[in-house]
């Protein structure tokens, strides 16, 4: 089947670095961060989503040391540094002097050791403390960094939450994506983005969101630009949604074979993640909105382990099996009586 | 109008997959394609019609085609039956 939108041909981008300055100011309050080094030290950049607990490096093993990651001093590391005394600490940080990390973080607002501070001042690397617990802090920061470094791309499509199922509408311009979306919103479903959708791969999921400038505005041919949030209210919009089905709207083509049974569902590759795909042929008088709702509900059924097409076919096969058994029985009985 | 009698020779009868193939084949032609089994008439261009015949293995189906390309349509359906609906 022709694939008019090929996600694998899209340009997939990845951010290379996150300036620590941006990170600090954006999450200062949320993560209750305090900077312990001069403001000018916020000049480094985070280049990896992973965090590192430098326990082994502090203990003396630097053979494998992920110094390029954000270094987290949790209770374990801090207690070790505290226990070894000032002399040993000076020795430890003198050895780590050659490894420049982008950022050092002390959790539990632990007291900063003078030796670490001295090393970071010489390297011009920031030290931040947080009142959060180590695990709590790491989980949250890991999430933030993974989002930041996740592969992303933009597609010419519309994303709507239909009964909680994220449906991404693709198709040529003028095929009726926006009209379909508007109809869905009118029926109580929620618009995420129209026309341009930013897709981010997070783990094994694709998350879609709209453009900041565009917001929940839509262009409707014949009317112009409308604001869906203002027109339909807060219930009509949402900001992000996992993409669960790609719906391709296609002008009806004679001779094209469209899915008839639903036994062999299509999938499409979106930034390396397989996503269910449905092709809907469009012809005059066809109500795509109702079909969209059915796709969403059928998807929900499948997620709950009910595959209607499969069950129907199994029932049919079973019926036929019984029939042929019955046939052979009657054949046998007539033979006996004859 | 031309007709032929065909026997279902695959293992599990005409279930959803063979039915989809029949519909795919039938819709390629302009002619009407009708399956008749036990007095029930089914339009071969409708998947539900075909499935509801519940044609078990060994069942005999009378196929009727009528239209400008009736002979070709009949031949195509026949070879589909003989191929055991490709899948099996």
Short mmCIF file of C-alpha atoms in Angstrom, two decimals, chain A:
data_model
loop_
_atom_site.label_atom_id
_atom_site.label_comp_id
_atom_site.label_asym_id
_atom_site.label_seq_id
_atom_site.Cartn_x
_atom_site.Cartn_y
_atom_site.Cartn_z
CA UNK A 1 0.00 0.00 0.00
CA UNK A 2 1.34 3.43 -0.84
CA UNK A 3 2.62 5.35 2.11
CA UNK A 4 2.07 9.00 1.40
CA UNK A 5 3.60 10.02 4.69
CA UNK A 6 6.83 8.32 5.42
CA UNK A 7 7.94 9.00 8.90
CA UNK A 8 11.27 7.35 8.35
CA UNK A 9 12.08 9.89 5.69
CA UNK A 10 11.44 12.77 8.05
CA UNK A 11 14.31 14.70 9.40
CA UNK A 12 14.89 13.51 12.92
CA UNK A 13 16.63 15.93 15.19
CA UNK A 14 18.36 15.56 18.50
CA UNK A 15 19.57 18.29 20.80
CA UNK A 16 23.29 18.06 21.44
CA UNK A 17 23.57 19.92 24.70
CA UNK A 18 21.69 21.62 27.50
CA UNK A 19 23.32 24.75 28.94
CA UNK A 20 23.50 24.37 32.71
CA UNK A 21 22.44 28.02 33.04
CA UNK A 22 19.12 27.25 31.29
CA UNK A 23 18.62 24.14 33.37
CA UNK A 24 19.30 26.01 36.61
CA UNK A 25 16.98 28.92 35.97
CA UNK A 26 14.18 26.82 34.58
CA UNK A 27 14.08 24.32 37.44
CA UNK A 28 15.45 26.44 40.30
CA UNK A 29 12.16 26.62 42.18
CA UNK A 30 10.70 23.30 41.12
CA UNK A 31 13.74 21.32 42.27
CA UNK A 32 14.68 23.84 45.01
CA UNK A 33 18.18 24.39 43.69
CA UNK A 34 20.80 26.67 45.22
CA UNK A 35 24.03 27.52 43.49
CA UNK A 36 27.20 27.36 45.59
CA UNK A 37 29.69 28.63 43.05
CA UNK A 38 29.77 32.08 41.39
CA UNK A 39 27.14 32.83 38.76
CA UNK A 40 29.87 32.85 36.09
CA UNK A 41 30.45 29.11 36.59
CA UNK A 42 27.09 28.41 34.92
CA UNK A 43 28.85 28.30 31.57
CA UNK A 44 29.05 24.53 31.16
CA UNK A 45 26.82 22.33 29.05
CA UNK A 46 25.22 18.95 29.79
CA UNK A 47 25.79 16.62 26.85
CA UNK A 48 24.32 13.36 28.15
CA UNK A 49 20.96 12.41 29.60
CA UNK A 50 22.47 10.02 32.14
CA UNK A 51 23.45 10.98 35.64
CA UNK A 52 26.48 9.63 37.45
CA UNK A 53 27.15 8.75 41.06
CA UNK A 54 30.93 9.12 41.36
CA UNK A 55 31.39 6.74 44.30
CA UNK A 56 34.09 4.65 42.64
CA UNK A 57 35.93 7.67 41.27
CA UNK A 58 36.02 9.18 44.73
CA UNK A 59 37.32 5.90 46.13
CA UNK A 60 40.19 6.01 43.66
CA UNK A 61 39.09 4.09 40.56
CA UNK A 62 39.12 6.38 37.55
CA UNK A 63 39.77 3.74 34.88
CA UNK A 64 36.17 4.05 33.79
CA UNK A 65 34.72 7.35 34.94
CA UNK A 66 31.75 9.00 33.26
CA UNK A 67 32.97 12.45 34.20
CA UNK A 68 31.14 14.01 31.22
CA UNK A 69 27.83 13.34 32.98
CA UNK A 70 26.19 15.32 35.75
CA UNK A 71 27.76 14.13 39.02
CA UNK A 72 25.43 13.44 41.93
CA UNK A 73 26.71 13.39 45.48
CA UNK A 74 24.10 11.51 47.46
CA UNK A 75 24.17 10.37 51.05
CA UNK A 76 26.57 7.50 50.24
CA UNK A 77 29.16 9.66 48.50
CA UNK A 78 28.82 12.46 51.01
CA UNK A 79 29.21 10.14 54.00
CA UNK A 80 32.31 8.63 52.42
CA UNK A 81 33.86 12.08 51.85
CA UNK A 82 32.94 13.05 55.41
CA UNK A 83 34.50 9.91 56.86
CA UNK A 84 37.89 10.13 55.15
CA UNK A 85 38.86 13.52 56.55
CA UNK A 86 40.16 16.72 54.96
CA UNK A 87 43.61 15.44 54.02
CA UNK A 88 42.30 12.50 52.01
CA UNK A 89 39.62 14.71 50.43
CA UNK A 90 42.27 17.09 49.16
CA UNK A 91 44.03 14.09 47.62
CA UNK A 92 40.80 12.78 46.02
CA UNK A 93 39.87 16.04 44.36
CA UNK A 94 43.42 16.73 43.28
CA UNK A 95 43.24 13.44 41.37
CA UNK A 96 39.86 14.34 39.82
CA UNK A 97 41.14 17.79 38.82
CA UNK A 98 41.75 16.60 35.25
CA UNK A 99 38.17 15.40 34.77
CA UNK A 100 35.84 18.30 34.06
CA UNK A 101 32.19 17.47 34.65
CA UNK A 102 29.39 19.83 33.54
CA UNK A 103 27.77 20.01 36.97
CA UNK A 104 28.05 18.68 40.52
CA UNK A 105 24.91 18.28 42.60
CA UNK A 106 24.63 17.69 46.35
CA UNK A 107 21.30 16.27 47.46
CA UNK A 108 19.67 16.61 50.93
CA UNK A 109 21.24 20.11 51.01
CA UNK A 110 24.36 18.37 52.31
CA UNK A 111 27.24 20.55 53.53
CA UNK A 112 29.66 21.32 50.72
CA UNK A 113 33.20 20.14 51.34
CA UNK A 114 35.77 22.85 50.84
CA UNK A 115 38.00 20.55 48.72
CA UNK A 116 35.21 19.88 46.17
CA UNK A 117 34.43 23.59 46.01
CA UNK A 118 38.11 24.41 45.38
CA UNK A 119 38.30 21.87 42.55
CA UNK A 120 35.16 23.22 40.90
CA UNK A 121 36.33 26.83 41.28
CA UNK A 122 39.58 25.99 39.48
CA UNK A 123 37.73 24.09 36.76
CA UNK A 124 35.04 26.79 36.60
CA UNK A 125 32.31 24.20 37.05
CA UNK A 126 29.07 24.92 38.96
CA UNK A 127 27.99 23.16 42.16
CA UNK A 128 24.31 23.08 43.00
CA UNK A 129 22.60 21.80 46.12
CA UNK A 130 19.03 20.63 46.39
CA UNK A 131 16.80 19.93 49.34
CA UNK A 132 15.41 16.90 47.51
CA UNK A 133 16.32 13.33 48.34
CA UNK A 134 18.74 11.62 45.96
CA UNK A 135 16.36 9.13 44.35
CA UNK A 136 13.60 11.71 44.02
CA UNK A 137 15.96 14.24 42.49
CA UNK A 138 17.60 11.75 40.13
CA UNK A 139 14.28 10.41 38.83
CA UNK A 140 13.06 13.87 38.06
CA UNK A 141 16.26 15.16 36.50
CA UNK A 142 16.71 11.99 34.48
CA UNK A 143 13.22 12.57 33.09
CA UNK A 144 13.97 16.20 32.26
CA UNK A 145 17.22 15.28 30.53
CA UNK A 146 15.70 12.39 28.60
CA UNK A 147 13.00 14.72 27.32
CA UNK A 148 15.62 17.26 26.34
CA UNK A 149 17.86 14.82 24.49
CA UNK A 150 15.03 12.76 22.97
CA UNK A 151 14.88 12.46 19.17
CA UNK A 152 12.17 14.67 17.76
CA UNK A 153 10.67 15.79 14.50
CA UNK A 154 7.81 17.86 13.19
CA UNK A 155 5.08 16.57 10.91
CA UNK A 156 2.36 18.15 8.86
CA UNK A 157 -0.51 16.50 10.71
CA UNK A 158 -3.17 17.00 13.36
CA UNK A 159 -3.32 15.35 16.76
CA UNK A 160 -6.58 14.78 18.63
CA UNK A 161 -7.42 12.88 21.79
CA UNK A 162 -10.47 10.78 20.94
CA UNK A 163 -11.85 8.96 24.02
CA UNK A 164 -8.33 9.06 25.41
CA UNK A 165 -6.72 7.59 22.30
CA UNK A 166 -4.13 9.81 20.61
CA UNK A 167 -5.00 9.93 16.91
CA UNK A 168 -2.55 11.55 14.51
CA UNK A 169 -4.20 12.56 11.24
CA UNK A 170 -2.01 12.70 8.19
CA UNK A 171 -2.76 13.15 4.51
CA UNK A 172 -2.27 15.55 1.65
CA UNK A 173 -3.27 19.18 2.05
CA UNK A 174 -6.94 19.75 1.38
CA UNK A 175 -7.97 16.19 2.15
CA UNK A 176 -9.96 17.42 5.13
CA UNK A 177 -7.78 16.92 8.20
CA UNK A 178 -8.71 20.20 9.85
CA UNK A 179 -12.42 19.78 9.11
CA UNK A 180 -12.32 16.31 10.62
CA UNK A 181 -10.52 17.66 13.69
CA UNK A 182 -13.03 20.46 14.09
CA UNK A 183 -15.88 17.99 13.89
CA UNK A 184 -14.24 15.82 16.55
CA UNK A 185 -13.74 18.80 18.86
CA UNK A 186 -17.37 19.76 18.38
CA UNK A 187 -18.34 16.26 19.50
CA UNK A 188 -16.39 16.64 22.72
CA UNK A 189 -12.94 15.35 21.81
CA UNK A 190 -9.77 17.29 22.54
CA UNK A 191 -7.41 19.04 20.16
CA UNK A 192 -3.69 18.77 20.82
CA UNK A 193 -2.36 20.41 17.67
CA UNK A 194 -3.46 21.15 14.15
CA UNK A 195 -1.29 21.48 11.07
CA UNK A 196 2.09 21.14 12.79
CA UNK A 197 2.72 18.46 15.39
CA UNK A 198 6.01 18.10 17.22
CA UNK A 199 6.76 14.48 17.95
CA UNK A 200 9.20 13.37 20.62
CA UNK A 201 10.26 9.83 21.24
CA UNK A 202 10.24 9.06 24.91
CA UNK A 203 11.28 5.53 25.74
CA UNK A 204 9.13 3.41 23.48
CA UNK A 205 6.38 6.00 23.09
CA UNK A 206 5.79 8.88 20.75
CA UNK A 207 4.55 12.01 22.44
CA UNK A 208 3.00 14.74 20.34
CA UNK A 209 2.51 18.38 21.16
CA UNK A 210 1.70 21.61 19.39
CA UNK A 211 3.69 24.59 18.42
CA UNK A 212 4.12 27.24 21.13
CA UNK A 213 3.17 30.14 18.86
CA UNK A 214 0.33 28.33 17.14
CA UNK A 215 -1.18 27.02 20.39
CA UNK A 216 -4.64 25.67 19.74
CA UNK A 217 -5.33 27.90 16.78
CA UNK A 218 -6.59 26.35 13.57
CA UNK A 219 -6.97 27.54 10.05
CA UNK A 220 -10.31 26.61 8.55
CA UNK A 221 -10.64 27.18 4.86
CA UNK A 222 -13.31 29.78 4.25
CA UNK A 223 -13.22 31.15 7.80
CA UNK A 224 -9.57 31.79 8.53
CA UNK A 225 -7.84 31.46 11.88
CA UNK A 226 -9.89 30.36 14.87
CA UNK A 227 -8.90 29.74 18.49
CA UNK A 228 -10.27 26.35 19.50
CA UNK A 229 -9.55 26.89 23.21
CA UNK A 230 -11.57 30.11 23.28
CA UNK A 231 -14.33 28.86 21.00
CA UNK A 232 -14.99 25.55 22.68
CA UNK A 233 -13.48 26.10 26.12
CA UNK A 234 -10.87 24.29 28.16
CA UNK A 235 -12.47 20.87 27.70
CA UNK A 236 -11.67 21.02 23.97
CA UNK A 237 -7.90 21.19 24.30
CA UNK A 238 -4.95 19.41 25.79
CA UNK A 239 -1.25 20.11 25.52
CA UNK A 240 0.44 16.77 24.97
CA UNK A 241 -0.73 13.29 24.06
CA UNK A 242 0.85 9.97 23.31
CA UNK A 243 0.34 9.04 19.64
CA UNK A 244 -1.48 5.70 19.53
CA UNK A 245 -2.92 5.55 16.02
CA UNK A 246 -1.83 7.17 12.79
CA UNK A 247 -4.89 7.82 10.64
CA UNK A 248 -4.11 8.44 7.04
CA UNK A 249 -6.85 10.21 5.12
CA UNK A 250 -6.63 9.34 1.48
CA UNK A 251 -8.73 10.38 -1.49
CA UNK A 252 -10.65 7.34 -2.71
CA UNK A 253 -8.72 5.51 -5.41
CA UNK A 254 -10.45 3.00 -7.64
CA UNK A 255 -8.79 -0.36 -7.63
CA UNK A 256 -7.02 0.25 -4.33
CA UNK A 257 -7.45 -2.53 -1.77
CA UNK A 258 -8.49 -1.15 1.56
CA UNK A 259 -8.42 -3.19 4.74
CA UNK A 260 -11.56 -5.32 4.87
CA UNK A 261 -11.20 -7.69 7.79
CA UNK A 262 -8.96 -5.92 10.30
CA UNK A 263 -7.06 -9.18 10.80
CA UNK A 264 -3.78 -7.72 9.58
CA UNK A 265 -3.48 -4.33 11.20
CA UNK A 266 -0.97 -1.96 9.65
CA UNK A 267 1.78 -0.25 11.54
CA UNK A 268 4.02 2.59 10.60
CA UNK A 269 7.41 3.55 11.93
CA UNK A 270 7.46 6.87 13.78
CA UNK A 271 10.98 7.83 14.93
CA UNK A 272 11.81 4.16 15.36
CA UNK A 273 8.62 3.20 17.19
CA UNK A 274 5.96 1.09 15.47
CA UNK A 275 2.56 2.77 15.72
CA UNK A 276 -0.80 1.36 14.56
CA UNK A 277 -1.97 2.81 11.31
CA UNK A 278 -5.36 3.03 9.63
CA UNK A 279 -5.97 4.23 6.10
CA UNK A 280 -9.38 5.81 5.58
CA UNK A 281 -10.44 6.37 2.00
CA UNK A 282 -12.36 9.60 1.70
CA UNK A 283 -15.32 9.92 -0.59
CA UNK A 284 -18.12 12.49 -0.64
CA UNK A 285 -20.69 11.97 2.04
CA UNK A 286 -18.44 9.87 4.25
CA UNK A 287 -18.51 10.75 7.93
CA UNK A 288 -14.88 10.53 9.02
CA UNK A 289 -15.70 11.69 12.52
CA UNK A 290 -17.82 8.67 13.33
CA UNK A 291 -15.21 6.40 11.75
CA UNK A 292 -12.56 8.09 13.91
CA UNK A 293 -14.56 7.41 17.03
CA UNK A 294 -14.99 3.79 16.02
CA UNK A 295 -11.24 3.46 15.38
CA UNK A 296 -10.57 4.89 18.85
CA UNK A 297 -13.08 2.64 20.59
CA UNK A 298 -11.86 -0.43 18.69
CA UNK A 299 -8.35 0.49 19.78
CA UNK A 300 -9.50 0.68 23.40
CA UNK A 301 -11.10 -2.74 23.02
CA UNK A 302 -7.86 -4.15 21.61
CA UNK A 303 -5.87 -2.59 24.45
CA UNK A 304 -8.24 -4.47 26.75
CA UNK A 305 -7.58 -7.72 24.91
CA UNK A 306 -10.71 -7.80 22.76
CA UNK A 307 -9.97 -8.09 19.06
CA UNK A 308 -13.37 -8.14 17.36
CA UNK A 309 -12.09 -9.17 13.94
CA UNK A 310 -10.13 -12.08 15.37
CA UNK A 311 -12.94 -13.27 17.61
CA UNK A 312 -15.45 -13.10 14.77
CA UNK A 313 -13.21 -15.12 12.50
CA UNK A 314 -12.56 -17.73 15.20
CA UNK A 315 -16.30 -18.11 15.69
CA UNK A 316 -16.80 -18.46 11.96
CA UNK A 317 -14.12 -21.12 11.62
CA UNK A 318 -15.58 -22.99 14.58
CA UNK A 319 -19.05 -22.92 12.97
CA UNK A 320 -17.68 -24.30 9.73
CA UNK A 321 -15.78 -27.01 11.56
CA UNK A 322 -18.97 -28.17 13.29
CA UNK A 323 -20.79 -28.07 9.99
CA UNK A 324 -18.32 -30.32 8.21
CA UNK A 325 -18.37 -32.72 11.19
CA UNK A 326 -22.16 -32.78 10.95
CA UNK A 327 -21.96 -33.34 7.19
CA UNK A 328 -19.75 -36.37 7.55
CA UNK A 329 -22.06 -37.71 10.26
CA UNK A 330 -25.15 -37.43 8.08
CA UNK A 331 -23.26 -38.96 5.19
CA UNK A 332 -22.36 -41.85 7.48
CA UNK A 333 -25.93 -42.34 8.71
CA UNK A 334 -27.43 -42.32 5.21
CA UNK A 335 -24.85 -44.90 4.20
CA UNK A 336 -25.95 -47.10 7.11
CA UNK A 337 -29.61 -46.81 6.30
CA UNK A 338 -29.15 -47.36 2.65
#
